[in-house]
GROMACS .gro file of C-alpha atoms in nm:
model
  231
    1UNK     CA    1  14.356   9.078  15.049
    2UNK     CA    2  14.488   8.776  15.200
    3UNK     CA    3  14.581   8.734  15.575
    4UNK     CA    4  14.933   8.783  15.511
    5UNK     CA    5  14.899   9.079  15.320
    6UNK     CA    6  14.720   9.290  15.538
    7UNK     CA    7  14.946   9.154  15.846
    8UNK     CA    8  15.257   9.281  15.630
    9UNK     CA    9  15.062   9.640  15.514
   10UNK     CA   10  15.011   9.656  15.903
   11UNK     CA   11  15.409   9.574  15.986
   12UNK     CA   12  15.492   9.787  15.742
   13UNK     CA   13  15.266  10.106  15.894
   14UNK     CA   14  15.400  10.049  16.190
   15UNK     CA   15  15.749  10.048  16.107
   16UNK     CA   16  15.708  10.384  15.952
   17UNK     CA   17  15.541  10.558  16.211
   18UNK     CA   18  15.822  10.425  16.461
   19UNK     CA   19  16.080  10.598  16.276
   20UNK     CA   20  15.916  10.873  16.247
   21UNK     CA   21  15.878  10.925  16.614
   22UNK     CA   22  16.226  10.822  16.665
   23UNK     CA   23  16.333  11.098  16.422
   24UNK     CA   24  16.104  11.373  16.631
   25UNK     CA   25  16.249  11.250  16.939
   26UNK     CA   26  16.580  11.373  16.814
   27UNK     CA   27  16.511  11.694  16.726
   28UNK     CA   28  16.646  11.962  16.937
   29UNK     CA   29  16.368  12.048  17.124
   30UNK     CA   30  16.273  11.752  17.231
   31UNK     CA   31  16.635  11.573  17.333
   32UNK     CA   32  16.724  11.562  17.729
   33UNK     CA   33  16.515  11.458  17.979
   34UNK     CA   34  16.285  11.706  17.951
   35UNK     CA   35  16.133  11.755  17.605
   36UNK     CA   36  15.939  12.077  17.512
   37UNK     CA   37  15.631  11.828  17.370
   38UNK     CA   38  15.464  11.532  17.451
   39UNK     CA   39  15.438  11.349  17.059
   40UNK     CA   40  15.178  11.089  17.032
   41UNK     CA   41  15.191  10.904  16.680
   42UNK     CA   42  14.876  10.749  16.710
   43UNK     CA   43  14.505  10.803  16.690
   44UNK     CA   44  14.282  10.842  17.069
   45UNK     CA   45  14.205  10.510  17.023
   46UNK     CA   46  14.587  10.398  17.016
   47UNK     CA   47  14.629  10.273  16.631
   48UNK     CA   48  14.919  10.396  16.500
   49UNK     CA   49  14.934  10.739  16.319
   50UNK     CA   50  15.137  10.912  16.101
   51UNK     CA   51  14.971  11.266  16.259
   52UNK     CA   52  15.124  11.324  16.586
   53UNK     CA   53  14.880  11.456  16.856
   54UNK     CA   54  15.129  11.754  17.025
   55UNK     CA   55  15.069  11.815  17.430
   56UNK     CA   56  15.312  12.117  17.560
   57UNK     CA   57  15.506  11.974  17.831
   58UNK     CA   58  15.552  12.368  17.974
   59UNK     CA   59  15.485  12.676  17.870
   60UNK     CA   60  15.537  12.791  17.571
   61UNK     CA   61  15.533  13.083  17.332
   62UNK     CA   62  15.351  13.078  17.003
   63UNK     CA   63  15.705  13.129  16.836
   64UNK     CA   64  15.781  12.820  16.991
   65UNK     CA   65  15.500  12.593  16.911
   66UNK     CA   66  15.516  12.713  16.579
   67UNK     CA   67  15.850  12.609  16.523
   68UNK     CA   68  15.823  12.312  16.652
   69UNK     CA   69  15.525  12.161  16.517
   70UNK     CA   70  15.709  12.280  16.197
   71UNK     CA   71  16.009  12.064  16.228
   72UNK     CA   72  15.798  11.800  16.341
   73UNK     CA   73  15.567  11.861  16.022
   74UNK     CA   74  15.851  11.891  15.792
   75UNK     CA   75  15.965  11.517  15.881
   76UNK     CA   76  15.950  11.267  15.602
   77UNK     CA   77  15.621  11.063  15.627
   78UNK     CA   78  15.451  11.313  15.842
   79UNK     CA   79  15.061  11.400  15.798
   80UNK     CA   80  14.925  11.701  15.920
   81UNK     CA   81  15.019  11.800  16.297
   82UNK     CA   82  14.798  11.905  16.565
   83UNK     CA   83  14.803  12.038  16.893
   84UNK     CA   84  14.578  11.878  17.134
   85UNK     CA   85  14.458  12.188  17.247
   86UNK     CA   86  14.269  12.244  16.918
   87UNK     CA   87  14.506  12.416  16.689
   88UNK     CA   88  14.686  12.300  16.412
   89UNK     CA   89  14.963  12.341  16.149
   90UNK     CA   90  14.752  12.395  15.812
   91UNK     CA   91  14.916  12.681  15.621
   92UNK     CA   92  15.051  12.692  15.271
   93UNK     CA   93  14.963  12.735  14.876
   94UNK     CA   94  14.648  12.614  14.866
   95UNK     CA   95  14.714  12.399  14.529
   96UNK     CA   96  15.017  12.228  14.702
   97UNK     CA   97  14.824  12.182  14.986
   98UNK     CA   98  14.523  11.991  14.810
   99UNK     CA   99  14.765  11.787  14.618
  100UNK     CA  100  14.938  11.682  14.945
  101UNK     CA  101  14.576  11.623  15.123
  102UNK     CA  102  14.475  11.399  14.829
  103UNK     CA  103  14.814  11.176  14.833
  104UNK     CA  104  14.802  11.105  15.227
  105UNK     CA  105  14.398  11.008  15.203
  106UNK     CA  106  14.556  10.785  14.934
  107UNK     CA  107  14.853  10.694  15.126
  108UNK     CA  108  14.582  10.579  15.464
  109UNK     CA  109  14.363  10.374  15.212
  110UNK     CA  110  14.663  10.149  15.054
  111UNK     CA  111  14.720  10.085  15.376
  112UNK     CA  112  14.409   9.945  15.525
  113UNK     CA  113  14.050   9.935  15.393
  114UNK     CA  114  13.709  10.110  15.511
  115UNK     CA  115  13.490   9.731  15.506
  116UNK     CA  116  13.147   9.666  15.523
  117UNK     CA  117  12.893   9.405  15.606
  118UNK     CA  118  12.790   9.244  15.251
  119UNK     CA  119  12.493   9.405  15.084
  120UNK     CA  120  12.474   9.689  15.375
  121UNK     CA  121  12.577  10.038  15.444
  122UNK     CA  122  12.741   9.880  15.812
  123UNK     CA  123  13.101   9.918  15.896
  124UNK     CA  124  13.264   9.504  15.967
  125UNK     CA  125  13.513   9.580  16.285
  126UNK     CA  126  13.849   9.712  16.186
  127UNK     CA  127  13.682  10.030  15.976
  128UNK     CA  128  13.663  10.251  16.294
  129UNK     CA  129  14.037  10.261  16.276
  130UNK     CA  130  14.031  10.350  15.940
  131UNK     CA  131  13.790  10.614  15.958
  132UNK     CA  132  14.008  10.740  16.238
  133UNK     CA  133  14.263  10.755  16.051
  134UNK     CA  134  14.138  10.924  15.742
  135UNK     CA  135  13.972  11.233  16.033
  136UNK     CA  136  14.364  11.290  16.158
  137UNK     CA  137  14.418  11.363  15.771
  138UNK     CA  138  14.140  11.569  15.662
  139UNK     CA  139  14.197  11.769  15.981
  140UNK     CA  140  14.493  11.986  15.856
  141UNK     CA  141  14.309  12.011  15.496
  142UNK     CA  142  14.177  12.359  15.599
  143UNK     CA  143  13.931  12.491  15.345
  144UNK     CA  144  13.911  12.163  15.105
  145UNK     CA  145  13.620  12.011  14.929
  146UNK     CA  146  13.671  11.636  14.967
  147UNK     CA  147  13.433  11.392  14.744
  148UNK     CA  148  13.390  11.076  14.922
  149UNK     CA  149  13.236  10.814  14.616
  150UNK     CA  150  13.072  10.481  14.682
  151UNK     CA  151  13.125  10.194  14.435
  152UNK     CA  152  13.006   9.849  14.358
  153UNK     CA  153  13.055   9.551  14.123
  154UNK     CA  154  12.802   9.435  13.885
  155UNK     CA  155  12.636   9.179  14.130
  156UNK     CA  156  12.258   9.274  14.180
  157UNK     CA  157  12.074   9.512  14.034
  158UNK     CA  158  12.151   9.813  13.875
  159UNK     CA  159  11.902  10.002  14.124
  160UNK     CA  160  12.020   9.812  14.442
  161UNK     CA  161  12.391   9.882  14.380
  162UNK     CA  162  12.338  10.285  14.339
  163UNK     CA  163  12.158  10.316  14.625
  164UNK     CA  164  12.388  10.089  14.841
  165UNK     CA  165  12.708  10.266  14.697
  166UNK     CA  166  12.484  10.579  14.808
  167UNK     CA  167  12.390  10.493  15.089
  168UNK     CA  168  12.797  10.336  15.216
  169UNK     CA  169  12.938  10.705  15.027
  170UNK     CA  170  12.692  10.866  15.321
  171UNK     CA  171  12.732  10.661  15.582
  172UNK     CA  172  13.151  10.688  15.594
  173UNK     CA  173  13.083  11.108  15.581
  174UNK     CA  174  12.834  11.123  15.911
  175UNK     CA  175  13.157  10.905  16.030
  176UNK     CA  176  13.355  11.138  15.976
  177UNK     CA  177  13.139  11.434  16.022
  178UNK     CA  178  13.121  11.283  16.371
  179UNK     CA  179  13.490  11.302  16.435
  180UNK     CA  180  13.523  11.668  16.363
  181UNK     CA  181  13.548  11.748  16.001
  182UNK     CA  182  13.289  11.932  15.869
  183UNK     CA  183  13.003  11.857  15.737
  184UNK     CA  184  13.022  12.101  15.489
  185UNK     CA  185  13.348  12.012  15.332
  186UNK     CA  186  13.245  11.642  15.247
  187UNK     CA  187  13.052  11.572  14.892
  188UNK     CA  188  12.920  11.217  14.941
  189UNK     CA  189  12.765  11.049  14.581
  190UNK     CA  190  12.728  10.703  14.498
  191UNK     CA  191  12.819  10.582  14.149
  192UNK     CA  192  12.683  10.213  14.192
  193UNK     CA  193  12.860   9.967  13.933
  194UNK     CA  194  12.862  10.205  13.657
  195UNK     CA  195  13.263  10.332  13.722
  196UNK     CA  196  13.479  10.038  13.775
  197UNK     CA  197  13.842  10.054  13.923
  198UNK     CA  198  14.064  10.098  13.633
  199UNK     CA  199  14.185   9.761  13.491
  200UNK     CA  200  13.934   9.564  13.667
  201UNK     CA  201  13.643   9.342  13.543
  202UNK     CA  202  13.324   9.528  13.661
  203UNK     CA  203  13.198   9.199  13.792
  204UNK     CA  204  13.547   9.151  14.040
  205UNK     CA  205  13.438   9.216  14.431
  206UNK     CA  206  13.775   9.445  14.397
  207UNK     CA  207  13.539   9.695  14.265
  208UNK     CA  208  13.337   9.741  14.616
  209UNK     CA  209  13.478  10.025  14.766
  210UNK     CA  210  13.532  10.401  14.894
  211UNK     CA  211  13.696  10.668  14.747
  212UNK     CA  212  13.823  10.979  14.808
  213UNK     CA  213  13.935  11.342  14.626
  214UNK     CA  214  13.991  11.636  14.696
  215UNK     CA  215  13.802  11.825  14.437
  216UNK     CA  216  13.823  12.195  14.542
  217UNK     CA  217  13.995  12.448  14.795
  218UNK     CA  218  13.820  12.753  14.918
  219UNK     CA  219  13.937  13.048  15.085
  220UNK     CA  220  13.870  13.008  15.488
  221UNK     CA  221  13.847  13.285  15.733
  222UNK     CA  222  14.064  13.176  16.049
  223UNK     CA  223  13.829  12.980  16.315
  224UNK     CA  224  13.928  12.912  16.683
  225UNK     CA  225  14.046  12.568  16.506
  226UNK     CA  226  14.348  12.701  16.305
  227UNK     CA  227  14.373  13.054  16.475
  228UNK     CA  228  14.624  13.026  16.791
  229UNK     CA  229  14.337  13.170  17.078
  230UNK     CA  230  14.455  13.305  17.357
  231UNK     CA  231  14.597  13.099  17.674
   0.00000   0.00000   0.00000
């Protein structure tokens, strides 16, 4: 992608998430001088994010943060929304909800690209937002089985470009693994050169890349992360 595409993807991201927060800055709760939230739409590192971090600015009752991380949620263009305290929004029909995880992973990777150093498993800088990014989705995906596939074009061998699409597939889950998703949620395979982005030559470069789908949803037993706790 040239220079001026990715500057315009980037624009065009950050456009989005501004009205977004502009339209949860106008919902009742948060109008006046003294809003019931604090609503960061961006990652901790400060890119910009379509799933707000929420900080109570007071206290408040669980009737109230639930209804207002719902409006928030309910937004056009909003991912999933989390309180910075550790819970989170992530209810709903479980089919529905897999659908909607797939579409915003999706959604974070037309955006911007996970890139790595030619002929190795290492990120080039720029990824870590990325991989950022993609966490703050798979967050609210309570209970789904995400496959994260590694792919190459034809250049090299057969054998080399397996075990590097392996090896990249494995690499971007320990990423993520490290940013709080766990480990046992993420399926990580590498398919080498041997499944080539539809309508694409095998040999184009277009054909190095990460993918991701949600494959399955299991049943989950509420945890301290999507269980309100006591405060």
């Amino acid at each position: 992608m040239c220079a001026m595409a990715l500057f315009a993807a980037s624009r065009s991201a950050d456009d989005l998430v501004a009205r977004i927060a502009t339209q949860a800055a106008a919902l009742p709760a948060q109008r006046g001088g003294d809003p019931a939230v604090d609503v960061r739409f961006s990652t901790a590192r400060g890119w910009p994010s379509r799933h707000p971090r929420l900080t109570p600015n007071r206290d408040l009752s669980e009737l109230e943060r639930a209804r207002i991380a719902q409006a928030i949620a309910d937004l056009p263009g909003v991912g999933g929304v989390h309180w910075t305290d550790g819970t989170m929004l992530a209810s709903g029909d479980s089919d529905i909800e897999s659908l909607r995880c797939e579409n915003e992973l999706l959604g974070v990777l037309a955006e911007r690209t996970i890139r790595f150093e030619e002929s190795s498993a290492e990120f080039i800088p720029g990824s870590e937002e990325v991989l950022d990014e993609l966490a703050a989705t798979l967050r609210p995906c309570v209970g789904a089985i995400v496959a994260i596939s590694g792919h190459t074009d034809t250049s090299g061998s057969p054998q080399l470009n397996l075990a590097l699409s392996q090896d990249r597939a494995q690499t971007v889950a320990r990423e993520l693994v490290a940013r709080g998703i766990p480990a046992q949620s993420l399926r990580a395979t590498g398919y080498g050169s041997t499944r080539p982005a539809q309508g694409l030559d095998p040999a184009d470069p277009a054909n190095r890349r990460i993918e991701f789908r949600v494959v399955s949803t299991e049943t989950t037993r509420p945890t301290p992360i999507d269980t309100p706790a006591a405060r």
